[in-house]
Short mmCIF file of C-alpha atoms and ligand atoms in Angstrom, two decimals:
data_model
loop_
_atom_site.label_atom_id
_atom_site.label_comp_id
_atom_site.label_asym_id
_atom_site.label_seq_id
_atom_site.Cartn_x
_atom_site.Cartn_y
_atom_site.Cartn_z
CA UNK A 955 17.08 -73.24 -22.28
CA UNK A 956 15.76 -71.34 -25.51
CA UNK A 957 12.91 -68.72 -24.63
CA UNK A 958 10.91 -65.94 -26.00
CA UNK A 959 9.37 -62.84 -24.54
CA UNK A 960 6.82 -60.58 -26.09
CA UNK A 961 5.59 -57.26 -24.40
CA UNK A 962 2.79 -55.48 -24.11
CA UNK A 963 1.68 -52.11 -22.99
CA UNK A 964 4.32 -49.14 -22.10
CA UNK A 965 7.62 -48.15 -22.23
CA UNK A 966 8.16 -49.72 -18.76
CA UNK A 967 7.42 -53.22 -20.15
CA UNK A 968 10.06 -52.77 -22.92
CA UNK A 969 12.50 -51.98 -19.96
CA UNK A 970 11.44 -54.68 -17.74
CA UNK A 971 11.56 -57.00 -20.65
CA UNK A 972 15.35 -56.05 -21.56
CA UNK A 973 16.05 -56.66 -17.76
CA UNK A 974 14.47 -60.07 -17.93
CA UNK A 975 16.64 -60.74 -20.97
CA UNK A 976 19.48 -59.65 -18.99
CA UNK A 977 19.05 -61.97 -16.27
CA UNK A 978 17.82 -64.91 -17.96
CA UNK A 979 20.94 -64.69 -20.60
CA UNK A 980 23.54 -64.31 -17.87
CA UNK A 981 21.61 -67.68 -16.18
CA UNK A 982 23.11 -69.19 -19.62
CA UNK A 983 19.43 -69.11 -21.16
CA UNK A 984 19.30 -68.01 -24.65
CA UNK A 985 16.60 -65.78 -26.27
CA UNK A 986 15.15 -66.85 -29.46
CA UNK A 987 12.53 -64.76 -31.96
CA UNK A 988 11.21 -68.64 -33.22
CA UNK A 989 8.69 -69.46 -31.32
CA UNK A 990 8.82 -73.30 -32.71
CA UNK A 991 12.15 -73.74 -30.60
CA UNK A 992 11.09 -71.89 -27.57
CA UNK A 993 10.91 -74.09 -24.68
CA UNK A 994 9.53 -71.01 -22.34
CA UNK A 995 7.40 -67.95 -23.42
CA UNK A 996 6.78 -65.28 -21.31
CA UNK A 997 4.22 -62.55 -21.88
CA UNK A 998 4.97 -59.41 -20.44
CA UNK A 999 1.70 -57.67 -19.96
CA UNK A 1000 -0.26 -54.44 -19.41
CA UNK A 1001 -3.55 -54.15 -17.34
CA UNK A 1002 -4.31 -50.73 -17.81
CA UNK A 1003 -7.60 -51.30 -19.84
CA UNK A 1004 -9.70 -54.12 -20.41
CA UNK A 1005 -8.78 -54.23 -24.04
CA UNK A 1006 -5.11 -54.94 -22.78
CA UNK A 1007 -6.14 -57.55 -21.14
CA UNK A 1008 -8.15 -59.17 -23.58
CA UNK A 1009 -5.38 -59.07 -26.09
CA UNK A 1010 -3.22 -60.85 -23.64
CA UNK A 1011 -6.03 -63.50 -23.03
CA UNK A 1012 -6.20 -63.90 -26.78
CA UNK A 1013 -2.27 -64.53 -27.19
CA UNK A 1014 -2.55 -67.08 -24.04
CA UNK A 1015 -5.11 -69.02 -26.37
CA UNK A 1016 -3.26 -69.15 -29.11
CA UNK A 1017 0.13 -70.27 -27.45
CA UNK A 1018 -1.84 -73.29 -26.30
CA UNK A 1019 -0.88 -75.39 -29.42
CA UNK A 1020 2.44 -74.82 -29.10
CA UNK A 1021 2.49 -76.38 -25.60
CA UNK A 1022 0.36 -79.46 -27.15
CA UNK A 1023 3.11 -80.02 -29.77
CA UNK A 1024 5.64 -80.54 -26.83
CA UNK A 1025 8.58 -78.22 -27.61
CA UNK A 1026 7.01 -75.48 -25.19
CA UNK A 1027 7.57 -76.70 -21.53
CA UNK A 1028 6.71 -73.53 -19.67
CA UNK A 1029 4.20 -70.28 -20.33
CA UNK A 1030 4.58 -67.57 -17.89
CA UNK A 1031 2.50 -64.12 -17.47
CA UNK A 1032 4.48 -61.38 -16.19
CA UNK A 1033 4.05 -57.63 -15.55
CA UNK A 1034 0.80 -55.80 -14.60
CA UNK A 1035 -1.94 -58.14 -15.91
CA UNK A 1036 0.20 -60.86 -13.68
CA UNK A 1037 0.30 -58.63 -10.60
CA UNK A 1038 -3.16 -57.78 -11.08
CA UNK A 1039 -5.03 -61.10 -11.47
CA UNK A 1040 -2.37 -63.60 -9.76
CA UNK A 1041 -3.85 -66.80 -9.00
CA UNK A 1042 -6.84 -65.92 -11.01
CA UNK A 1043 -4.93 -66.47 -13.82
CA UNK A 1044 -3.30 -70.30 -13.29
CA UNK A 1045 -6.88 -71.28 -11.57
CA UNK A 1046 -8.61 -70.17 -15.19
CA UNK A 1047 -5.45 -71.42 -17.12
CA UNK A 1048 -4.40 -75.12 -16.52
CA UNK A 1049 -1.53 -74.59 -19.04
CA UNK A 1050 -0.15 -71.69 -17.41
CA UNK A 1051 2.90 -72.49 -15.51
CA UNK A 1052 4.42 -69.21 -13.93
CA UNK A 1053 2.35 -65.75 -12.72
CA UNK A 1054 4.49 -63.12 -11.80
CA UNK A 1055 4.28 -58.92 -11.06
CA UNK A 1056 6.53 -56.27 -11.82
CA UNK A 1057 8.23 -56.31 -8.62
CA UNK A 1058 9.26 -60.17 -9.05
CA UNK A 1059 11.92 -59.39 -11.86
CA UNK A 1060 14.56 -59.80 -9.93
CA UNK A 1061 13.41 -63.62 -8.73
CA UNK A 1062 13.30 -64.75 -12.86
CA UNK A 1063 16.33 -66.91 -12.38
CA UNK A 1064 15.33 -68.82 -9.65
CA UNK A 1065 11.60 -69.14 -10.52
CA UNK A 1066 13.20 -70.70 -14.14
CA UNK A 1067 14.99 -73.13 -11.93
CA UNK A 1068 11.84 -74.49 -9.70
CA UNK A 1069 9.73 -74.50 -13.12
CA UNK A 1070 12.85 -76.92 -14.26
CA UNK A 1071 12.63 -78.84 -11.00
CA UNK A 1072 9.21 -79.34 -11.83
CA UNK A 1073 7.25 -77.28 -9.42
CA UNK A 1074 4.12 -75.78 -11.04
CA UNK A 1075 2.50 -73.40 -11.10
CA UNK A 1076 4.00 -70.70 -9.39
CA UNK A 1077 3.37 -67.23 -8.41
CA UNK A 1078 5.14 -64.70 -7.39
CA UNK A 1079 3.29 -61.26 -6.91
CA UNK A 1080 6.44 -60.26 -4.36
CA UNK A 1081 8.54 -56.85 -4.57
CA UNK A 1082 6.58 -54.09 -5.58
CA UNK A 1083 6.83 -51.94 -2.71
CA UNK A 1084 10.76 -53.07 -1.52
CA UNK A 1085 13.07 -51.34 -2.72
CA UNK A 1086 15.52 -52.37 -5.09
CA UNK A 1087 17.07 -50.82 -7.91
CA UNK A 1088 16.04 -51.22 -11.61
CA UNK A 1089 17.56 -54.12 -12.95
CA UNK A 1090 20.13 -53.18 -16.09
CA UNK A 1091 18.70 -53.71 -19.33
CA UNK A 1092 20.38 -56.81 -21.46
CA UNK A 1093 23.40 -55.54 -23.29
CA UNK A 1094 22.89 -55.10 -27.11
CA UNK A 1095 25.20 -53.30 -29.84
CA UNK A 1096 22.46 -52.46 -31.83
CA UNK A 1097 21.55 -49.17 -32.29
CA UNK A 1098 18.03 -48.70 -32.57
CA UNK A 1099 15.63 -45.93 -31.24
CA UNK A 1100 13.73 -45.41 -29.01
CA UNK A 1101 16.36 -46.15 -25.98
CA UNK A 1102 14.96 -45.86 -22.90
CA UNK A 1103 16.74 -45.30 -19.39
CA UNK A 1104 14.33 -46.09 -16.42
CA UNK A 1105 15.08 -42.99 -13.85
CA UNK A 1106 11.76 -43.98 -11.55
CA UNK A 1107 9.41 -46.64 -10.93
CA UNK A 1108 5.72 -47.03 -9.00
CA UNK A 1109 3.27 -43.76 -8.69
CA UNK A 1110 2.03 -42.22 -5.56
CA UNK A 1111 -0.81 -40.09 -7.74
CA UNK A 1112 -3.50 -42.52 -7.20
CA UNK A 1113 -5.65 -41.33 -9.88
CA UNK A 1114 -8.99 -43.17 -8.91
CA UNK A 1115 -9.35 -44.77 -12.67
CA UNK A 1116 -5.38 -45.98 -12.44
CA UNK A 1117 -4.60 -49.62 -11.72
CA UNK A 1118 -0.90 -48.84 -11.90
CA UNK A 1119 -0.38 -48.29 -8.22
CA UNK A 1120 -1.63 -51.40 -7.50
CA UNK A 1121 0.48 -53.11 -10.22
CA UNK A 1122 3.63 -51.22 -9.77
CA UNK A 1123 3.74 -49.90 -6.47
CA UNK A 1124 4.66 -46.80 -4.96
CA UNK A 1125 7.30 -44.51 -6.15
CA UNK A 1126 10.91 -45.14 -6.27
CA UNK A 1127 13.66 -42.91 -7.83
CA UNK A 1128 16.59 -44.26 -8.88
CA UNK A 1129 20.07 -43.01 -7.84
CA UNK A 1130 21.33 -40.21 -10.26
CA UNK A 1131 24.67 -41.67 -10.28
CA UNK A 1132 23.51 -44.89 -11.56
CA UNK A 1133 21.24 -43.46 -14.46
CA UNK A 1134 24.19 -41.32 -15.18
CA UNK A 1135 26.37 -44.57 -15.74
CA UNK A 1136 23.79 -45.80 -17.84
CA UNK A 1137 23.25 -42.93 -19.80
CA UNK A 1138 26.93 -42.41 -20.16
CA UNK A 1139 27.58 -46.07 -21.51
CA UNK A 1140 24.59 -45.99 -24.16
CA UNK A 1141 26.32 -42.75 -25.35
CA UNK A 1142 29.82 -44.15 -25.84
CA UNK A 1143 28.08 -47.03 -27.61
CA UNK A 1144 27.01 -44.43 -30.15
CA UNK A 1145 23.38 -43.66 -29.09
CA UNK A 1146 22.88 -40.30 -29.61
CA UNK A 1147 19.44 -39.94 -28.00
CA UNK A 1148 17.98 -41.49 -25.08
CA UNK A 1149 14.60 -41.17 -23.56
CA UNK A 1150 14.01 -41.06 -19.69
CA UNK A 1151 11.35 -42.96 -18.11
CA UNK A 1152 9.08 -43.56 -15.54
CA UNK A 1153 5.36 -43.80 -14.50
CA UNK A 1154 5.72 -39.92 -13.83
CA UNK A 1155 8.98 -38.66 -14.62
CA UNK A 1156 8.25 -35.27 -13.36
CA UNK A 1157 8.03 -36.23 -9.93
CA UNK A 1158 11.93 -37.68 -10.01
CA UNK A 1159 13.24 -36.77 -6.32
CA UNK A 1160 16.43 -38.37 -5.51
CA UNK A 1161 18.79 -36.83 -1.95
CA UNK A 1162 17.74 -33.36 -3.38
CA UNK A 1163 17.99 -34.00 -6.94
CA UNK A 1164 14.74 -32.76 -8.97
CA UNK A 1165 13.59 -33.58 -12.54
CA UNK A 1166 14.85 -30.18 -13.69
CA UNK A 1167 18.40 -31.33 -11.96
CA UNK A 1168 18.57 -34.51 -13.41
CA UNK A 1169 17.59 -33.08 -16.93
CA UNK A 1170 20.89 -30.66 -16.27
CA UNK A 1171 22.80 -33.65 -15.55
CA UNK A 1172 22.18 -35.46 -18.55
CA UNK A 1173 22.62 -32.89 -20.91
CA UNK A 1174 26.28 -32.50 -19.65
CA UNK A 1175 27.01 -36.12 -20.91
CA UNK A 1176 29.75 -35.53 -23.98
CA UNK A 1177 28.32 -36.65 -27.14
CA UNK A 1178 24.55 -36.69 -26.50
CA UNK A 1179 22.54 -35.26 -28.52
CA UNK A 1180 18.98 -35.67 -27.51
CA UNK A 1181 17.16 -36.17 -24.57
CA UNK A 1182 13.66 -37.33 -24.32
CA UNK A 1183 11.18 -38.17 -21.06
CA UNK A 1184 7.65 -39.62 -20.39
CA UNK A 1185 5.90 -39.32 -19.31
CA UNK A 1186 4.82 -36.34 -16.86
CA UNK A 1187 2.25 -35.51 -14.34
CA UNK A 1188 0.61 -31.81 -14.66
CA UNK A 1189 0.82 -31.50 -10.75
CA UNK A 1190 4.39 -31.98 -10.67
CA UNK A 1191 5.30 -30.00 -13.75
CA UNK A 1192 7.18 -26.99 -12.37
CA UNK A 1193 8.49 -23.62 -14.28
CA UNK A 1194 11.81 -25.26 -13.29
CA UNK A 1195 10.96 -28.66 -15.54
CA UNK A 1196 10.37 -26.02 -18.26
CA UNK A 1197 13.03 -23.93 -17.78
CA UNK A 1198 14.84 -26.68 -18.32
CA UNK A 1199 13.38 -27.88 -21.78
CA UNK A 1200 13.64 -24.40 -22.94
CA UNK A 1201 17.19 -23.91 -21.91
CA UNK A 1202 19.34 -26.86 -22.06
CA UNK A 1203 19.95 -27.54 -25.55
CA UNK A 1204 19.86 -31.40 -25.99
CA UNK A 1205 16.96 -31.33 -24.02
CA UNK A 1206 13.45 -32.09 -26.86
CA UNK A 1207 10.93 -29.51 -27.20
CA UNK A 1208 8.13 -32.31 -26.70
CA UNK A 1209 5.79 -32.21 -23.78
CA UNK A 1210 3.44 -35.12 -23.07
CA UNK A 1211 1.48 -33.55 -20.63
CA UNK A 1212 -1.96 -35.93 -19.70
CA UNK A 1213 -4.64 -33.55 -19.04
CA UNK A 1214 -7.21 -36.59 -18.97
CA UNK A 1215 -10.37 -34.29 -18.77
CA UNK A 1216 -11.33 -30.86 -19.14
CA UNK A 1217 -13.96 -30.59 -16.67
CA UNK A 1218 -12.90 -29.39 -13.14
CA UNK A 1219 -15.67 -31.69 -11.60
CA UNK A 1220 -14.49 -34.75 -13.72
CA UNK A 1221 -10.93 -33.84 -12.62
CA UNK A 1222 -11.62 -34.19 -9.20
CA UNK A 1223 -13.48 -37.34 -9.57
CA UNK A 1224 -10.49 -38.47 -10.60
CA UNK A 1225 -8.67 -37.00 -8.09
CA UNK A 1226 -6.10 -35.42 -10.98
CA UNK A 1227 -4.97 -32.72 -8.31
CA UNK A 1228 -4.81 -29.48 -10.49
CA UNK A 1229 -7.58 -27.56 -11.75
CA UNK A 1230 -8.54 -27.00 -15.94
CA UNK A 1231 -7.34 -23.33 -15.18
CA UNK A 1232 -3.99 -24.70 -13.56
CA UNK A 1233 -3.14 -27.19 -16.49
CA UNK A 1234 -3.62 -24.29 -19.09
CA UNK A 1235 -1.58 -21.86 -17.20
CA UNK A 1236 1.04 -24.22 -17.23
CA UNK A 1237 0.63 -24.97 -21.19
CA UNK A 1238 0.83 -21.23 -21.63
CA UNK A 1239 3.94 -20.88 -19.87
CA UNK A 1240 5.85 -23.65 -21.74
CA UNK A 1241 4.73 -22.16 -24.92
CA UNK A 1242 5.76 -18.55 -24.30
CA UNK A 1243 9.38 -19.75 -23.43
CA UNK A 1244 9.33 -20.32 -27.15
CA UNK A 1245 7.50 -17.17 -28.65
CA UNK A 1246 10.30 -15.71 -29.90
CA UNK A 1247 12.01 -18.37 -31.50
CA UNK A 1248 11.56 -20.73 -34.70
CA UNK A 1249 12.18 -24.13 -33.29
CA UNK A 1250 9.34 -25.86 -33.38
CA UNK A 1251 7.53 -27.39 -30.00
CA UNK A 1252 4.92 -30.18 -29.73
CA UNK A 1253 2.30 -30.60 -26.96
CA UNK A 1254 0.52 -33.61 -26.64
CA UNK A 1255 -1.76 -35.22 -24.16
CA UNK A 1256 -3.84 -38.39 -23.02
CA UNK A 1257 -7.96 -37.96 -22.31
CA UNK A 1258 -10.71 -40.66 -21.06
CA UNK A 1259 -14.24 -40.52 -22.09
CA UNK A 1260 -16.93 -41.77 -20.13
CA UNK A 1261 -15.32 -41.04 -16.92
CA UNK A 1262 -18.26 -42.47 -14.18
CA UNK A 1263 -20.77 -39.51 -14.21
CA UNK A 1264 -19.50 -37.43 -17.03
CA UNK A 1265 -22.15 -35.67 -17.99
CA UNK A 1266 -22.85 -34.56 -21.65
CA UNK A 1267 -21.79 -30.96 -20.15
CA UNK A 1268 -18.65 -32.09 -19.11
CA UNK A 1269 -17.70 -33.72 -22.01
CA UNK A 1270 -18.09 -30.60 -23.81
CA UNK A 1271 -15.77 -28.86 -21.66
CA UNK A 1272 -13.28 -31.54 -22.60
CA UNK A 1273 -13.79 -30.79 -26.40
CA UNK A 1274 -13.44 -27.01 -25.48
CA UNK A 1275 -10.19 -27.62 -23.58
CA UNK A 1276 -8.94 -29.53 -26.85
CA UNK A 1277 -9.87 -26.54 -29.17
CA UNK A 1278 -8.35 -24.40 -26.86
CA UNK A 1279 -5.08 -26.06 -26.39
CA UNK A 1280 -4.77 -27.33 -30.07
CA UNK A 1281 -2.48 -30.66 -29.13
CA UNK A 1282 -0.57 -31.90 -31.84
CA UNK A 1283 -1.47 -34.92 -31.07
CA UNK A 1284 -3.54 -36.93 -28.54
CA UNK A 1285 -4.19 -40.07 -27.42
CA UNK A 1286 -7.56 -40.73 -26.67
CA UNK A 1287 -9.19 -43.45 -24.84
CA UNK A 1288 -12.67 -44.61 -23.43
CA UNK A 1289 -12.92 -45.06 -19.44
CA UNK A 1290 -12.22 -48.91 -18.59
CA UNK A 1291 -13.46 -50.08 -15.19
CA UNK A 1292 -10.28 -51.43 -13.39
CA UNK A 1293 -11.38 -53.94 -10.59
CA UNK A 1294 -10.06 -52.65 -7.29
CA UNK A 1295 -9.96 -48.95 -8.32
CA UNK A 1296 -11.95 -46.44 -6.50
CA UNK A 1297 -13.62 -45.20 -10.25
CA UNK A 1298 -14.88 -48.93 -10.62
CA UNK A 1299 -17.46 -48.53 -8.01
CA UNK A 1300 -18.32 -45.04 -8.65
CA UNK A 1301 -22.01 -44.65 -9.56
CA UNK A 1302 -23.44 -43.16 -12.61
CA UNK A 1303 -20.98 -45.25 -15.07
CA UNK A 1304 -21.74 -44.39 -18.57
CA UNK A 1305 -23.07 -46.62 -20.89
CA UNK A 1306 -20.60 -48.30 -23.69
CA UNK A 1307 -22.61 -46.74 -26.68
CA UNK A 1308 -22.13 -43.10 -25.12
CA UNK A 1309 -18.55 -43.60 -24.36
CA UNK A 1310 -18.16 -44.59 -28.27
CA UNK A 1311 -20.12 -41.66 -29.45
CA UNK A 1312 -17.70 -39.30 -26.90
CA UNK A 1313 -14.85 -40.97 -28.38
CA UNK A 1314 -15.44 -40.55 -32.01
CA UNK A 1315 -16.52 -36.85 -31.46
CA UNK A 1316 -13.20 -36.42 -29.68
CA UNK A 1317 -11.04 -38.39 -32.22
CA UNK A 1318 -12.68 -36.53 -35.07
CA UNK A 1319 -11.92 -33.12 -33.69
CA UNK A 1320 -8.18 -34.30 -32.76
CA UNK A 1321 -7.90 -35.40 -36.44
CA UNK A 1322 -8.90 -31.51 -37.88
CA UNK A 1323 -6.70 -30.41 -35.36
CA UNK A 1324 -3.33 -32.49 -36.07
CA UNK A 1325 -3.76 -32.00 -39.88
CA UNK A 1326 -4.12 -28.38 -39.53
CA UNK A 1327 -1.37 -28.44 -37.06
CA UNK A 1328 0.97 -30.69 -39.57
CA UNK A 1329 -0.18 -28.28 -42.65
CA UNK A 1330 2.01 -25.38 -41.15
CA UNK A 1331 5.36 -27.54 -41.46
CA UNK A 1332 4.92 -27.27 -45.26
CA UNK A 1333 7.60 -25.83 -46.79
CA UNK A 1334 9.59 -25.36 -43.76
CA UNK A 1335 12.92 -26.77 -42.88
CA UNK A 1336 13.45 -29.18 -39.94
CA UNK A 1337 16.08 -30.96 -37.97
CA UNK A 1338 15.52 -34.87 -37.90
CA UNK A 1339 17.12 -38.01 -37.15
CA UNK A 1340 17.21 -40.93 -39.18
CA UNK A 1341 15.53 -44.06 -36.85
CA UNK A 1342 15.04 -46.67 -39.73
CA UNK A 1343 16.18 -47.24 -43.14
CA UNK A 1344 14.46 -49.71 -44.97
CA UNK A 1345 15.36 -51.04 -49.21
CA UNK A 1346 12.41 -52.53 -51.09
CA UNK A 1347 12.71 -52.89 -54.86
CA UNK A 1348 8.98 -50.98 -55.24
CA UNK A 1349 9.90 -48.00 -53.11
CA UNK A 1350 13.84 -47.97 -53.11
CA UNK A 1351 15.72 -46.73 -50.31
CA UNK A 1352 13.21 -44.82 -47.33
CA UNK A 1353 13.85 -43.57 -44.37
CA UNK A 1354 11.54 -43.15 -41.25
CA UNK A 1355 12.88 -39.71 -39.04
CA UNK A 1356 12.09 -38.30 -36.00
CA UNK A 1357 11.96 -34.29 -35.26
CA UNK A 1358 13.30 -33.03 -31.81
CA UNK A 1359 9.68 -32.64 -30.95
CA UNK A 1360 8.77 -36.25 -31.94
CA UNK A 1361 6.90 -35.94 -35.07
CA UNK A 1362 7.93 -38.45 -37.48
CA UNK A 1363 8.86 -37.77 -40.95
CA UNK A 1364 8.83 -40.12 -43.78
CA UNK A 1365 11.87 -39.32 -46.47
CA UNK A 1366 12.23 -41.06 -50.03
CA UNK A 1367 14.83 -39.18 -51.30
CA UNK A 1368 17.33 -42.04 -51.83
CA UNK A 1369 15.01 -44.15 -54.25
CA UNK A 1370 16.61 -42.38 -57.35
CA UNK A 1371 20.20 -42.25 -56.15
CA UNK A 1372 20.02 -45.81 -55.13
CA UNK A 1373 18.61 -47.75 -57.98
CA UNK A 1374 21.59 -49.30 -58.95
CA UNK A 1375 23.34 -49.91 -55.87
CA UNK A 1376 23.08 -53.34 -54.35
CA UNK A 1377 20.28 -54.06 -52.41
CA UNK A 1378 18.69 -57.26 -50.86
CA UNK A 1379 15.11 -57.39 -52.26
CA UNK A 1380 13.96 -59.36 -49.36
CA UNK A 1381 15.54 -57.50 -46.31
CA UNK A 1382 13.26 -54.57 -45.20
CA UNK A 1383 15.74 -52.96 -42.73
CA UNK A 1384 19.13 -53.09 -44.00
CA UNK A 1385 20.93 -50.06 -41.97
CA UNK A 1386 24.16 -49.90 -43.46
CA UNK A 1387 23.50 -49.06 -46.84
CA UNK A 1388 21.75 -45.98 -48.62
CA UNK A 1389 22.96 -42.26 -48.25
CA UNK A 1390 21.93 -41.81 -44.69
CA UNK A 1391 22.68 -43.96 -41.70
CA UNK A 1392 20.36 -44.68 -38.43
CA UNK A 1393 21.31 -41.86 -36.11
CA UNK A 1394 21.97 -39.30 -38.72
CA UNK A 1395 20.87 -36.04 -38.01
CA UNK A 1396 19.91 -33.72 -40.87
CA UNK A 1397 17.48 -30.96 -41.90
CA UNK A 1398 14.60 -31.84 -44.14
CA UNK A 1399 12.13 -29.73 -46.17
CA UNK A 1400 8.58 -31.06 -45.46
CA UNK A 1401 6.87 -31.40 -48.75
CA UNK A 1402 3.45 -33.01 -47.45
CA UNK A 1403 1.62 -33.98 -45.01
CA UNK A 1404 -1.82 -35.95 -43.44
CA UNK A 1405 -3.47 -35.93 -40.17
CA UNK A 1406 -0.54 -38.38 -38.60
CA UNK A 1407 2.70 -38.02 -40.96
CA UNK A 1408 4.70 -35.49 -42.76
CA UNK A 1409 6.45 -36.27 -45.40
CA UNK A 1410 9.91 -34.97 -46.65
CA UNK A 1411 13.04 -34.29 -48.44
CA UNK A 1412 16.59 -33.79 -47.30
CA UNK A 1413 17.87 -30.46 -47.66
CA UNK A 1414 21.67 -30.37 -49.05
CA UNK A 1415 23.94 -28.22 -47.11
CA UNK A 1416 24.41 -25.44 -49.60
CA UNK A 1417 20.62 -25.11 -49.58
CA UNK A 1418 20.25 -24.10 -46.00
CA UNK A 1419 19.90 -20.34 -45.71
CA UNK A 1420 21.82 -18.98 -42.60
CA UNK A 1421 20.56 -16.10 -41.72
N1 5AD B 2288 -9.55 -46.20 -18.52
C1 5AD B 2288 -9.33 -45.71 -19.65
N2 5AD B 2288 -8.27 -45.52 -19.81
C2 5AD B 2288 -7.06 -45.14 -18.69
N3 5AD B 2288 -5.73 -44.96 -18.58
C3 5AD B 2288 -5.35 -45.22 -17.61
N4 5AD B 2288 -6.29 -46.14 -17.01
C4 5AD B 2288 -7.25 -45.92 -17.73
C5 5AD B 2288 -8.73 -46.56 -17.55
N5 5AD B 2288 -8.90 -47.37 -16.20
C6 5AD B 2288 -4.96 -43.85 -19.55
C7 5AD B 2288 -4.81 -42.57 -19.22
C8 5AD B 2288 -3.25 -42.54 -19.13
C9 5AD B 2288 -2.92 -43.64 -20.10
C10 5AD B 2288 -1.24 -44.27 -20.29
O1 5AD B 2288 -4.06 -44.77 -20.41
O2 5AD B 2288 -5.13 -41.49 -20.11
O3 5AD B 2288 -2.51 -41.28 -19.06
FE1 SF4 B 2289 0.21 -51.30 -18.96
FE2 SF4 B 2289 0.35 -49.13 -16.94
FE3 SF4 B 2289 1.50 -51.71 -16.42
FE4 SF4 B 2289 2.43 -50.02 -18.30
S1 SF4 B 2289 2.40 -49.44 -16.23
S2 SF4 B 2289 2.31 -51.97 -18.41
S3 SF4 B 2289 0.68 -49.06 -19.03
S4 SF4 B 2289 -0.67 -51.09 -16.79
#
């Protein structure tokens, strides 16, 4: 059967989609990108905020016409929204055939068999609290980044706003031997960079192996160039972890450490388990490890505004923390009450207009800081890895590259060089022509910037000044 899967939400979902594909392909089903020929479409969904669920509901509505046309036989919802909503989804959408959660991925082939035998609707919310190892993702030879390796799943932190512990269950770390096997096989296939993922990667713990130990093991894989990870919890961010980031040459200098709020009273109601002062102390320690080096480092965060009971004063404390830390970038959200979480039931919910006002102020402040941070790169030479190559008639060959810190740098140096070379004017991403290939690591000089992007030109080897 031909099937299609669309992913919403975080990198865990991207990984889960590849696991679903691996299982479906080995049972003889065939992935297609062409929705007109798909006999089954699965939406791998996110439930983190109302907006994420609204997008999925909109998509389900759009797909009805494919069912009406007759080729599409089965429409399913997987992932976090499937787990959270369960039967409510099939009760409200009559043309939905399957609802399942992240724990039921291992059952996908038998669920599809049952659909094909005429059973519907099917609901499988099992498995989120069972122990099972992550199902390896589908094998593909194409080298694209980011490439994820799951190291743990679920979460035990239970922040009062968060739906994830209910949709993905408690924390389980994977056996480090399996993680290493998966990472080694990717490196052997030509991947130079891998990203270790999990809900709170730095809580990783398996038979005495902690996150810093795991970083050391992955760092030792011959041929690996760059290791990233996401996302970390400040409560589990130890000095060992920061020391490993500074001391291991392949671990990138990229710290995403979501603070969520700058006020201790808000942090307490969120049950984050740390104070503003403890958080700031950790950031200061991390930065201190690089104070005598020219290597760029990056600190980024997530912030929620309008958490129940957040006063103007508490919000000001968040603004103040943002000014103090000067993040390279921040993901900023309005609090979205999730049914079943403690925060959804808390008194003094902040009204939407006020949440929007606070979000606007926060975004404005971060834009100013991001621009200033970007301007500090002007004229500097930095190491990047090419992630995308595109050829268009208008712009010639252009590249999207990434610094070790995770920041994107756009390069357009090949536009003149490539004017005479052949390229297909319809293909946007032809990764085989041009001067550089995906995965090339090179030095670039930063020539201009905006709040969001850096632009640069490759530096010829002879131009690099070695002190
Ligand atoms: N409302 C708004 N933002 C949320 N996040 C998690 N739950 C909620 C919620 N209920 C944000 C947090 C988290 C990021 C992935 O999403 O900032 O770090
Ligand atoms: Fe969304 Fe969280 Fe589920 Fe990822 S784990 S899909 S962010 S709800």
